[in-house]
CSV table of N, CA and C in Angstrom, one decimal:
chain,number,residue,atom,x,y,z
A,1409,UNK,N,0.8,-1.2,0.0
A,1409,UNK,CA,0.0,0.0,0.0
A,1409,UNK,C,0.9,1.2,0.0
A,1410,UNK,N,0.5,2.2,-0.9
A,1410,UNK,CA,1.3,3.5,-0.9
A,1410,UNK,C,0.5,4.6,-0.3
A,1411,UNK,N,1.2,5.5,0.3
A,1411,UNK,CA,0.6,6.7,1.0
A,1411,UNK,C,1.1,8.0,0.3
A,1412,UNK,N,0.2,8.9,0.2
A,1412,UNK,CA,0.6,10.2,-0.3
A,1412,UNK,C,1.1,11.1,0.8
A,1413,UNK,N,1.6,12.2,0.4
A,1413,UNK,CA,2.0,13.2,1.4
A,1413,UNK,C,0.7,13.8,2.0
A,1414,UNK,N,0.7,14.3,3.2
A,1414,UNK,CA,-0.5,14.8,3.8
A,1414,UNK,C,-0.8,16.2,3.2
A,1415,UNK,N,-2.1,16.5,3.2
A,1415,UNK,CA,-2.5,17.8,2.8
A,1415,UNK,C,-3.7,18.3,3.6
A,1416,UNK,N,-3.9,19.6,3.7
A,1416,UNK,CA,-4.9,20.1,4.5
A,1416,UNK,C,-6.3,20.0,3.9
A,1417,UNK,N,-7.3,19.7,4.8
A,1417,UNK,CA,-8.7,19.7,4.3
A,1417,UNK,C,-9.5,20.0,5.5
A,1418,UNK,N,-10.5,20.9,5.3
A,1418,UNK,CA,-11.4,21.3,6.4
A,1418,UNK,C,-12.6,20.4,6.5
A,1419,UNK,N,-13.0,20.0,7.7
A,1419,UNK,CA,-14.2,19.2,8.0
A,1419,UNK,C,-14.2,17.9,7.1
A,1420,UNK,N,-13.1,17.3,6.8
A,1420,UNK,CA,-13.1,16.1,6.0
A,1420,UNK,C,-13.5,16.3,4.6
A,1421,UNK,N,-13.4,17.4,4.0
A,1421,UNK,CA,-13.9,17.7,2.7
A,1421,UNK,C,-12.8,17.2,1.7
A,1422,UNK,N,-12.8,15.9,1.5
A,1422,UNK,CA,-12.0,15.3,0.5
A,1422,UNK,C,-12.9,14.3,-0.3
A,1423,UNK,N,-12.9,14.4,-1.6
A,1423,UNK,CA,-13.8,13.6,-2.4
A,1423,UNK,C,-13.1,13.1,-3.7
A,1424,UNK,N,-13.3,11.8,-4.0
A,1424,UNK,CA,-12.8,11.3,-5.2
A,1424,UNK,C,-13.9,11.4,-6.3
A,1425,UNK,N,-13.5,11.7,-7.5
A,1425,UNK,CA,-14.5,11.8,-8.6
A,1425,UNK,C,-15.0,10.4,-8.9
A,1426,UNK,N,-16.2,10.4,-9.5
A,1426,UNK,CA,-16.9,9.1,-9.7
A,1426,UNK,C,-16.1,8.2,-10.7
A,1427,UNK,N,-15.3,8.8,-11.6
A,1427,UNK,CA,-14.5,8.0,-12.5
A,1427,UNK,C,-13.2,7.6,-11.9
A,1428,UNK,N,-12.9,8.1,-10.7
A,1428,UNK,CA,-11.6,7.8,-10.0
A,1428,UNK,C,-10.4,8.5,-10.5
A,1429,UNK,N,-10.5,9.5,-11.5
A,1429,UNK,CA,-9.4,10.2,-12.0
A,1429,UNK,C,-8.8,11.3,-11.1
A,1430,UNK,N,-9.7,11.9,-10.3
A,1430,UNK,CA,-9.4,13.1,-9.5
A,1430,UNK,C,-9.7,12.9,-8.1
A,1431,UNK,N,-9.0,13.7,-7.2
A,1431,UNK,CA,-9.4,13.8,-5.8
A,1431,UNK,C,-9.4,15.3,-5.6
A,1432,UNK,N,-10.5,15.8,-4.9
A,1432,UNK,CA,-10.6,17.2,-4.6
A,1432,UNK,C,-10.7,17.4,-3.1
A,1433,UNK,N,-10.1,18.5,-2.6
A,1433,UNK,CA,-10.1,18.8,-1.2
A,1433,UNK,C,-10.3,20.3,-1.0
A,1434,UNK,N,-10.9,20.6,0.1
A,1434,UNK,CA,-11.2,22.0,0.4
A,1434,UNK,C,-10.6,22.3,1.8
A,1435,UNK,N,-9.9,23.4,1.9
A,1435,UNK,CA,-9.4,24.0,3.1
A,1435,UNK,C,-9.8,25.4,3.2
A,1436,UNK,N,-10.9,25.6,3.9
A,1436,UNK,CA,-11.5,26.9,4.1
A,1436,UNK,C,-12.0,27.4,2.7
A,1437,UNK,N,-11.4,28.5,2.1
A,1437,UNK,CA,-11.9,29.0,0.8
A,1437,UNK,C,-11.2,28.3,-0.4
A,1438,UNK,N,-10.3,27.5,-0.2
A,1438,UNK,CA,-9.4,27.0,-1.2
A,1438,UNK,C,-9.8,25.6,-1.7
A,1439,UNK,N,-10.1,25.4,-3.0
A,1439,UNK,CA,-10.4,24.1,-3.6
A,1439,UNK,C,-9.2,23.7,-4.4
A,1440,UNK,N,-8.7,22.5,-4.1
A,1440,UNK,CA,-7.6,21.9,-4.8
A,1440,UNK,C,-8.0,20.6,-5.5
A,1441,UNK,N,-7.8,20.5,-6.8
A,1441,UNK,CA,-8.1,19.3,-7.5
A,1441,UNK,C,-6.7,18.6,-7.9
A,1442,UNK,N,-6.7,17.3,-7.6
A,1442,UNK,CA,-5.4,16.6,-7.9
A,1442,UNK,C,-5.7,15.3,-8.7
A,1443,UNK,N,-4.7,14.9,-9.4
A,1443,UNK,CA,-4.8,13.6,-10.1
A,1443,UNK,C,-4.8,12.5,-9.0
A,1444,UNK,N,-5.7,11.6,-9.1
A,1444,UNK,CA,-5.7,10.6,-8.0
A,1444,UNK,C,-4.6,9.6,-8.0
A,1445,UNK,N,-4.0,9.3,-9.1
A,1445,UNK,CA,-2.9,8.3,-9.1
A,1445,UNK,C,-1.6,8.9,-8.6
A,1446,UNK,N,-1.3,10.2,-8.8
A,1446,UNK,CA,0.0,10.8,-8.4
A,1446,UNK,C,-0.2,11.9,-7.4
A,1447,UNK,N,-1.4,12.3,-7.2
A,1447,UNK,CA,-1.7,13.4,-6.3
A,1447,UNK,C,-1.1,14.7,-6.7
A,1448,UNK,N,-0.7,14.9,-7.9
A,1448,UNK,CA,-0.2,16.1,-8.5
A,1448,UNK,C,-1.3,17.1,-8.6
A,1449,UNK,N,-1.1,18.3,-8.2
A,1449,UNK,CA,-2.1,19.4,-8.3
A,1449,UNK,C,-2.4,19.7,-9.8
A,1450,UNK,N,-3.7,19.6,-10.1
A,1450,UNK,CA,-4.2,20.0,-11.5
A,1450,UNK,C,-4.7,21.4,-11.5
A,1451,UNK,N,-5.6,21.8,-10.5
A,1451,UNK,CA,-6.1,23.1,-10.5
A,1451,UNK,C,-6.3,23.5,-9.0
A,1452,UNK,N,-6.2,24.8,-8.8
A,1452,UNK,CA,-6.5,25.4,-7.5
A,1452,UNK,C,-7.4,26.6,-7.8
A,1453,UNK,N,-8.5,26.6,-7.0
A,1453,UNK,CA,-9.5,27.7,-7.1
A,1453,UNK,C,-9.8,28.3,-5.8
A,1454,UNK,N,-10.2,29.6,-5.8
A,1454,UNK,CA,-10.5,30.3,-4.6
A,1454,UNK,C,-12.0,30.5,-4.6
A,1455,UNK,N,-12.7,30.0,-3.5
A,1455,UNK,CA,-14.2,30.2,-3.4
A,1455,UNK,C,-14.5,31.5,-2.7
A,1456,UNK,N,-15.8,31.8,-2.8
A,1456,UNK,CA,-16.3,33.1,-2.2
A,1456,UNK,C,-16.2,33.1,-0.7
A,1457,UNK,N,-16.3,31.9,-0.1
A,1457,UNK,CA,-16.4,31.8,1.4
A,1457,UNK,C,-15.9,30.4,1.7
A,1458,UNK,N,-15.9,30.1,3.0
A,1458,UNK,CA,-15.5,28.7,3.5
A,1458,UNK,C,-16.5,27.7,2.9
A,1459,UNK,N,-15.9,26.6,2.3
A,1459,UNK,CA,-16.8,25.6,1.7
A,1459,UNK,C,-17.3,24.6,2.8
A,1460,UNK,N,-18.6,24.3,2.8
A,1460,UNK,CA,-19.2,23.5,3.8
A,1460,UNK,C,-19.5,22.1,3.2
A,1461,UNK,N,-19.6,22.0,1.9
A,1461,UNK,CA,-19.9,20.7,1.3
A,1461,UNK,C,-19.3,20.7,-0.2
A,1462,UNK,N,-18.8,19.5,-0.6
A,1462,UNK,CA,-18.2,19.4,-1.8
A,1462,UNK,C,-18.8,18.2,-2.5
A,1463,UNK,N,-19.2,18.4,-3.8
A,1463,UNK,CA,-19.9,17.3,-4.5
A,1463,UNK,C,-19.4,17.2,-6.0
A,1464,UNK,N,-19.0,16.1,-6.4
A,1464,UNK,CA,-18.7,15.8,-7.8
A,1464,UNK,C,-20.0,15.6,-8.7
A,1465,UNK,N,-19.9,16.1,-9.9
A,1465,UNK,CA,-21.0,15.8,-10.8
A,1465,UNK,C,-21.0,14.3,-11.2
A,1466,UNK,N,-22.1,13.7,-11.6
A,1466,UNK,CA,-22.1,12.3,-11.9
A,1466,UNK,C,-21.1,12.0,-13.1
A,1467,UNK,N,-20.8,12.9,-14.0
A,1467,UNK,CA,-19.9,12.6,-15.1
A,1467,UNK,C,-18.5,13.0,-14.7
A,1468,UNK,N,-18.2,13.4,-13.5
A,1468,UNK,CA,-16.9,13.7,-13.0
A,1468,UNK,C,-16.2,14.9,-13.7
A,1469,UNK,N,-17.0,15.8,-14.3
A,1469,UNK,CA,-16.4,16.9,-15.0
A,1469,UNK,C,-16.5,18.2,-14.3
A,1470,UNK,N,-17.4,18.3,-13.2
A,1470,UNK,CA,-17.6,19.5,-12.5
A,1470,UNK,C,-17.6,19.2,-11.0
A,1471,UNK,N,-17.3,20.3,-10.2
A,1471,UNK,CA,-17.3,20.2,-8.8
A,1471,UNK,C,-18.2,21.3,-8.3
A,1472,UNK,N,-19.0,20.9,-7.3
A,1472,UNK,CA,-19.9,21.9,-6.7
A,1472,UNK,C,-19.4,22.2,-5.2
A,1473,UNK,N,-19.3,23.4,-4.9
A,1473,UNK,CA,-18.8,23.8,-3.6
A,1473,UNK,C,-20.0,24.6,-2.9
A,1474,UNK,N,-20.6,24.1,-1.9
A,1474,UNK,CA,-21.7,24.7,-1.2
A,1474,UNK,C,-21.2,25.5,0.0
A,1475,UNK,N,-21.7,26.7,0.0
A,1475,UNK,CA,-21.4,27.6,1.2
A,1475,UNK,C,-22.8,28.0,1.8
A,1476,UNK,N,-23.3,27.2,2.6
A,1476,UNK,CA,-24.7,27.3,3.1
A,1476,UNK,C,-24.9,28.6,3.9
A,1477,UNK,N,-23.9,29.0,4.7
A,1477,UNK,CA,-24.0,30.2,5.5
A,1477,UNK,C,-24.2,31.4,4.7
A,1478,UNK,N,-23.5,31.4,3.5
A,1478,UNK,CA,-23.6,32.5,2.6
A,1478,UNK,C,-24.8,32.4,1.6
A,1479,UNK,N,-25.4,31.2,1.6
A,1479,UNK,CA,-26.5,31.0,0.6
A,1479,UNK,C,-26.1,30.9,-0.8
A,1480,UNK,N,-24.9,30.4,-1.0
A,1480,UNK,CA,-24.3,30.4,-2.4
A,1480,UNK,C,-23.7,29.0,-2.7
A,1481,UNK,N,-23.6,28.8,-4.0
A,1481,UNK,CA,-22.9,27.6,-4.5
A,1481,UNK,C,-22.0,28.0,-5.7
A,1482,UNK,N,-20.8,27.5,-5.7
A,1482,UNK,CA,-19.9,27.7,-6.9
A,1482,UNK,C,-19.7,26.4,-7.5
A,1483,UNK,N,-19.7,26.4,-8.9
A,1483,UNK,CA,-19.4,25.2,-9.7
A,1483,UNK,C,-18.2,25.5,-10.5
A,1484,UNK,N,-17.3,24.5,-10.5
A,1484,UNK,CA,-16.0,24.6,-11.2
A,1484,UNK,C,-15.9,23.5,-12.2
A,1485,UNK,N,-15.3,23.7,-13.4
A,1485,UNK,CA,-15.0,22.7,-14.4
A,1485,UNK,C,-13.6,22.2,-14.3
A,1486,UNK,N,-13.5,20.9,-14.4
A,1486,UNK,CA,-12.2,20.2,-14.4
A,1486,UNK,C,-11.5,20.4,-15.8
A,1487,UNK,N,-12.3,20.3,-16.9
A,1487,UNK,CA,-11.7,20.4,-18.2
A,1487,UNK,C,-11.4,21.8,-18.6
A,1488,UNK,N,-12.2,22.8,-18.2
A,1488,UNK,CA,-12.0,24.2,-18.5
A,1488,UNK,C,-11.9,25.0,-17.2
A,1489,UNK,N,-10.7,25.1,-16.7
A,1489,UNK,CA,-10.5,25.7,-15.4
A,1489,UNK,C,-10.8,27.2,-15.3
A,1490,UNK,N,-10.9,27.8,-16.5
A,1490,UNK,CA,-11.3,29.2,-16.5
A,1490,UNK,C,-12.8,29.4,-16.3
A,1491,UNK,N,-13.6,28.3,-16.5
A,1491,UNK,CA,-15.1,28.4,-16.4
A,1491,UNK,C,-15.5,28.2,-15.0
A,1492,UNK,N,-16.4,29.0,-14.5
A,1492,UNK,CA,-17.0,28.8,-13.2
A,1492,UNK,C,-18.5,29.3,-13.2
A,1493,UNK,N,-19.2,28.9,-12.3
A,1493,UNK,CA,-20.6,29.4,-12.1
A,1493,UNK,C,-20.9,29.7,-10.7
A,1494,UNK,N,-21.6,30.8,-10.5
A,1494,UNK,CA,-22.0,31.2,-9.1
A,1494,UNK,C,-23.5,31.2,-9.0
A,1495,UNK,N,-24.0,30.5,-8.0
A,1495,UNK,CA,-25.4,30.4,-7.8
A,1495,UNK,C,-25.7,31.0,-6.4
A,1496,UNK,N,-26.7,32.0,-6.3
A,1496,UNK,CA,-27.0,32.5,-5.0
A,1496,UNK,C,-28.5,32.4,-4.8
A,1497,UNK,N,-28.9,31.9,-3.7
A,1497,UNK,CA,-30.3,31.8,-3.3
A,1497,UNK,C,-30.8,33.1,-2.7
A,1498,UNK,N,-30.0,34.0,-2.3
A,1498,UNK,CA,-30.4,35.2,-1.8
A,1498,UNK,C,-31.1,35.1,-0.4
A,1499,UNK,N,-32.1,35.9,-0.1
A,1499,UNK,CA,-32.7,36.0,1.2
A,1499,UNK,C,-33.5,34.7,1.5
A,1500,UNK,N,-33.7,33.8,0.5
A,1500,UNK,CA,-34.5,32.6,0.8
A,1500,UNK,C,-33.6,31.6,1.6
A,1501,UNK,N,-32.3,31.8,1.6
A,1501,UNK,CA,-31.4,30.9,2.3
A,1501,UNK,C,-31.1,29.6,1.5
A,1502,UNK,N,-30.2,28.8,1.9
A,1502,UNK,CA,-29.8,27.6,1.2
A,1502,UNK,C,-29.5,26.5,2.2
A,1503,UNK,N,-30.2,25.4,2.1
A,1503,UNK,CA,-30.1,24.3,3.0
A,1503,UNK,C,-29.6,23.0,2.4
A,1504,UNK,N,-29.7,22.9,1.1
A,1504,UNK,CA,-29.2,21.7,0.4
A,1504,UNK,C,-29.0,22.0,-1.1
A,1505,UNK,N,-28.1,21.2,-1.7
A,1505,UNK,CA,-27.8,21.3,-3.1
A,1505,UNK,C,-27.4,20.0,-3.6
A,1506,UNK,N,-27.7,19.7,-4.9
A,1506,UNK,CA,-27.4,18.4,-5.5
A,1506,UNK,C,-27.4,18.5,-7.0
A,1507,UNK,N,-26.8,17.5,-7.6
A,1507,UNK,CA,-26.7,17.4,-9.1
A,1507,UNK,C,-27.9,16.6,-9.7
A,1508,UNK,N,-28.2,17.0,-10.9
A,1508,UNK,CA,-29.1,16.2,-11.7
A,1508,UNK,C,-28.3,15.0,-12.3
A,1509,UNK,N,-28.9,13.9,-12.6
A,1509,UNK,CA,-28.1,12.8,-13.2
A,1509,UNK,C,-27.4,13.1,-14.5
A,1510,UNK,N,-27.9,14.1,-15.3
A,1510,UNK,CA,-27.2,14.5,-16.5
A,1510,UNK,C,-26.0,15.4,-16.3
A,1511,UNK,N,-25.7,15.8,-15.1
A,1511,UNK,CA,-24.6,16.7,-14.8
A,1511,UNK,C,-24.7,18.1,-15.4
A,1512,UNK,N,-25.9,18.4,-15.9
A,1512,UNK,CA,-26.1,19.7,-16.6
A,1512,UNK,C,-26.9,20.7,-15.7
A,1513,UNK,N,-27.4,20.2,-14.6
A,1513,UNK,CA,-28.2,21.1,-13.7
A,1513,UNK,C,-27.8,20.9,-12.3
A,1514,UNK,N,-27.9,22.0,-11.6
A,1514,UNK,CA,-27.7,22.0,-10.1
A,1514,UNK,C,-29.0,22.3,-9.5
A,1515,UNK,N,-29.4,21.6,-8.4
A,1515,UNK,CA,-30.6,21.9,-7.8
A,1515,UNK,C,-30.3,22.3,-6.3
A,1516,UNK,N,-31.0,23.4,-5.9
A,1516,UNK,CA,-30.8,23.9,-4.6
A,1516,UNK,C,-32.2,23.9,-3.9
A,1517,UNK,N,-32.1,23.7,-2.6
A,1517,UNK,CA,-33.3,23.8,-1.8
A,1517,UNK,C,-33.2,25.0,-0.8
A,1518,UNK,N,-34.1,25.9,-0.8
A,1518,UNK,CA,-34.0,27.0,0.1
A,1518,UNK,C,-34.6,26.7,1.5
A,1519,UNK,N,-34.4,27.6,2.4
A,1519,UNK,CA,-34.9,27.5,3.7
A,1519,UNK,C,-36.4,27.3,3.8
A,1520,UNK,N,-36.9,26.7,4.8
A,1520,UNK,CA,-38.3,26.5,5.1
A,1520,UNK,C,-39.0,25.7,4.0
A,1521,UNK,N,-38.3,25.0,3.1
A,1521,UNK,CA,-38.8,24.1,2.1
A,1521,UNK,C,-39.8,24.9,1.2
A,1522,UNK,N,-39.4,26.2,0.9
A,1522,UNK,CA,-40.3,27.0,0.0
A,1522,UNK,C,-40.2,26.5,-1.4
A,1523,UNK,N,-39.0,26.1,-1.8
A,1523,UNK,CA,-38.9,25.7,-3.2
A,1523,UNK,C,-37.6,24.9,-3.5
A,1524,UNK,N,-37.5,24.2,-4.5
A,1524,UNK,CA,-36.3,23.6,-5.1
A,1524,UNK,C,-36.1,24.4,-6.4
A,1525,UNK,N,-34.9,24.9,-6.6
A,1525,UNK,CA,-34.6,25.7,-7.8
A,1525,UNK,C,-33.7,24.8,-8.7
A,1526,UNK,N,-34.0,24.7,-10.0
A,1526,UNK,CA,-33.2,23.9,-10.9
A,1526,UNK,C,-32.5,24.9,-11.8
A,1527,UNK,N,-31.1,24.9,-11.7
A,1527,UNK,CA,-30.3,25.9,-12.4
A,1527,UNK,C,-29.6,25.1,-13.5
A,1528,UNK,N,-29.8,25.6,-14.8
A,1528,UNK,CA,-29.2,25.0,-15.9
A,1528,UNK,C,-27.8,25.5,-16.1
A,1529,UNK,N,-26.8,24.7,-16.3
A,1529,UNK,CA,-25.4,25.1,-16.5
A,1529,UNK,C,-25.2,25.3,-18.0
A,1530,UNK,N,-26.2,24.8,-18.8
A,1530,UNK,CA,-26.0,24.9,-20.3
A,1530,UNK,C,-26.6,26.2,-20.8
A,1531,UNK,N,-27.8,26.6,-20.5
A,1531,UNK,CA,-28.4,27.8,-21.1
A,1531,UNK,C,-28.8,28.8,-20.0
A,1532,UNK,N,-28.4,28.6,-18.8
A,1532,UNK,CA,-28.6,29.6,-17.7
A,1532,UNK,C,-30.1,29.7,-17.3
A,1533,UNK,N,-30.9,28.8,-17.7
A,1533,UNK,CA,-32.4,28.9,-17.4
A,1533,UNK,C,-32.6,28.5,-15.9
A,1534,UNK,N,-33.7,28.9,-15.4
A,1534,UNK,CA,-34.0,28.6,-14.0
A,1534,UNK,C,-35.5,28.1,-13.9
A,1535,UNK,N,-35.7,27.0,-13.2
A,1535,UNK,CA,-37.1,26.5,-13.0
A,1535,UNK,C,-37.3,26.3,-11.5
A,1536,UNK,N,-38.5,26.3,-11.1
A,1536,UNK,CA,-38.8,26.2,-9.6
A,1536,UNK,C,-39.8,25.0,-9.4
A,1537,UNK,N,-39.6,24.3,-8.3
A,1537,UNK,CA,-40.6,23.4,-7.8
A,1537,UNK,C,-41.0,23.9,-6.4
A,1538,UNK,N,-42.3,24.3,-6.3
A,1538,UNK,CA,-42.7,24.9,-5.0
A,1538,UNK,C,-43.1,23.9,-4.0
A,1539,UNK,N,-42.8,24.2,-2.8
A,1539,UNK,CA,-43.2,23.5,-1.5
A,1539,UNK,C,-42.8,22.0,-1.5
A,1540,UNK,N,-41.5,21.7,-1.7
A,1540,UNK,CA,-41.2,20.3,-1.5
A,1540,UNK,C,-41.4,19.9,-0.1
A,1541,UNK,N,-41.6,18.6,0.2
A,1541,UNK,CA,-41.9,18.1,1.5
A,1541,UNK,C,-40.6,18.2,2.4
A,1542,UNK,N,-39.5,17.8,1.9
A,1542,UNK,CA,-38.3,17.7,2.7
A,1542,UNK,C,-37.2,18.6,2.0
A,1543,UNK,N,-36.3,19.2,2.9
A,1543,UNK,CA,-35.2,20.0,2.4
A,1543,UNK,C,-34.1,19.1,1.9
A,1544,UNK,N,-33.9,18.0,2.6
A,1544,UNK,CA,-32.8,17.0,2.3
A,1544,UNK,C,-33.6,15.7,2.1
A,1545,UNK,N,-33.4,15.1,0.9
A,1545,UNK,CA,-34.1,13.9,0.6
A,1545,UNK,C,-35.4,14.3,-0.1
A,1546,UNK,N,-36.3,13.4,-0.3
A,1546,UNK,CA,-37.6,13.7,-0.9
A,1546,UNK,C,-37.6,13.9,-2.4
A,1547,UNK,N,-36.4,13.7,-3.0
A,1547,UNK,CA,-36.2,13.8,-4.4
A,1547,UNK,C,-35.4,12.6,-4.9
A,1548,UNK,N,-35.9,12.0,-5.9
A,1548,UNK,CA,-35.2,10.8,-6.5
A,1548,UNK,C,-35.4,10.8,-8.0
A,1549,UNK,N,-34.5,10.1,-8.7
A,1549,UNK,CA,-34.5,10.1,-10.2
A,1549,UNK,C,-34.6,8.6,-10.6
A,1550,UNK,N,-35.2,8.5,-11.8
A,1550,UNK,CA,-35.3,7.1,-12.4
A,1550,UNK,C,-33.9,6.7,-12.8
A,1551,UNK,N,-33.7,5.4,-13.0
A,1551,UNK,CA,-32.3,4.9,-13.3
A,1551,UNK,C,-31.7,5.5,-14.5
A,1552,UNK,N,-32.6,5.8,-15.5
A,1552,UNK,CA,-32.1,6.4,-16.8
A,1552,UNK,C,-32.0,7.9,-16.6
A,1553,UNK,N,-32.4,8.5,-15.5
A,1553,UNK,CA,-32.3,9.9,-15.3
A,1553,UNK,C,-33.3,10.8,-16.0
A,1554,UNK,N,-34.3,10.2,-16.7
A,1554,UNK,CA,-35.3,10.9,-17.5
A,1554,UNK,C,-36.4,11.5,-16.6
A,1555,UNK,N,-36.6,10.9,-15.4
A,1555,UNK,CA,-37.7,11.3,-14.6
A,1555,UNK,C,-37.3,11.6,-13.2
A,1556,UNK,N,-38.0,12.6,-12.6
A,1556,UNK,CA,-37.7,13.0,-11.2
A,1556,UNK,C,-38.9,12.9,-10.4
A,1557,UNK,N,-38.8,12.3,-9.2
A,1557,UNK,CA,-40.0,12.3,-8.3
A,1557,UNK,C,-39.7,13.2,-7.1
A,1558,UNK,N,-40.7,14.0,-6.7
A,1558,UNK,CA,-40.5,14.9,-5.6
A,1558,UNK,C,-41.7,14.7,-4.7
A,1559,UNK,N,-41.4,14.6,-3.4
A,1559,UNK,CA,-42.4,14.5,-2.3
A,1559,UNK,C,-42.9,15.9,-2.0
A,1560,UNK,N,-44.2,16.1,-2.2
A,1560,UNK,CA,-44.8,17.4,-1.9
A,1560,UNK,C,-45.7,17.3,-0.7
């Protein structure tokens, strides 16, 4: 068994991509993406605030950094490091965020289960699902990703 050198990560925020090619870690505002076989740094990004949750997209091409206290999410591309996306829920607050199965949409749940917002990374469109039953959970997708079920 081989071990890498140690590196900093806040609150255990270290995640391997689904395809196993990359490992990402966050230390406060800093996101570091490394090759998983050599742990060589591929990209370093600075987020708006301290990252509280880190999620890979299902296709392993994007990383989502959730900053719940700030009510914001930042999305970073592995293939195009100059590309990024900033999502802000504003006064509604932010309690959860997750990927759609196609990796083209980010979904956020605002405080008090007022709505789930679907943010398109392709055409910047926004859609809303009002009054979901649960802030975390209560949403599931069919195996092929074509259908979504939401508990209301």
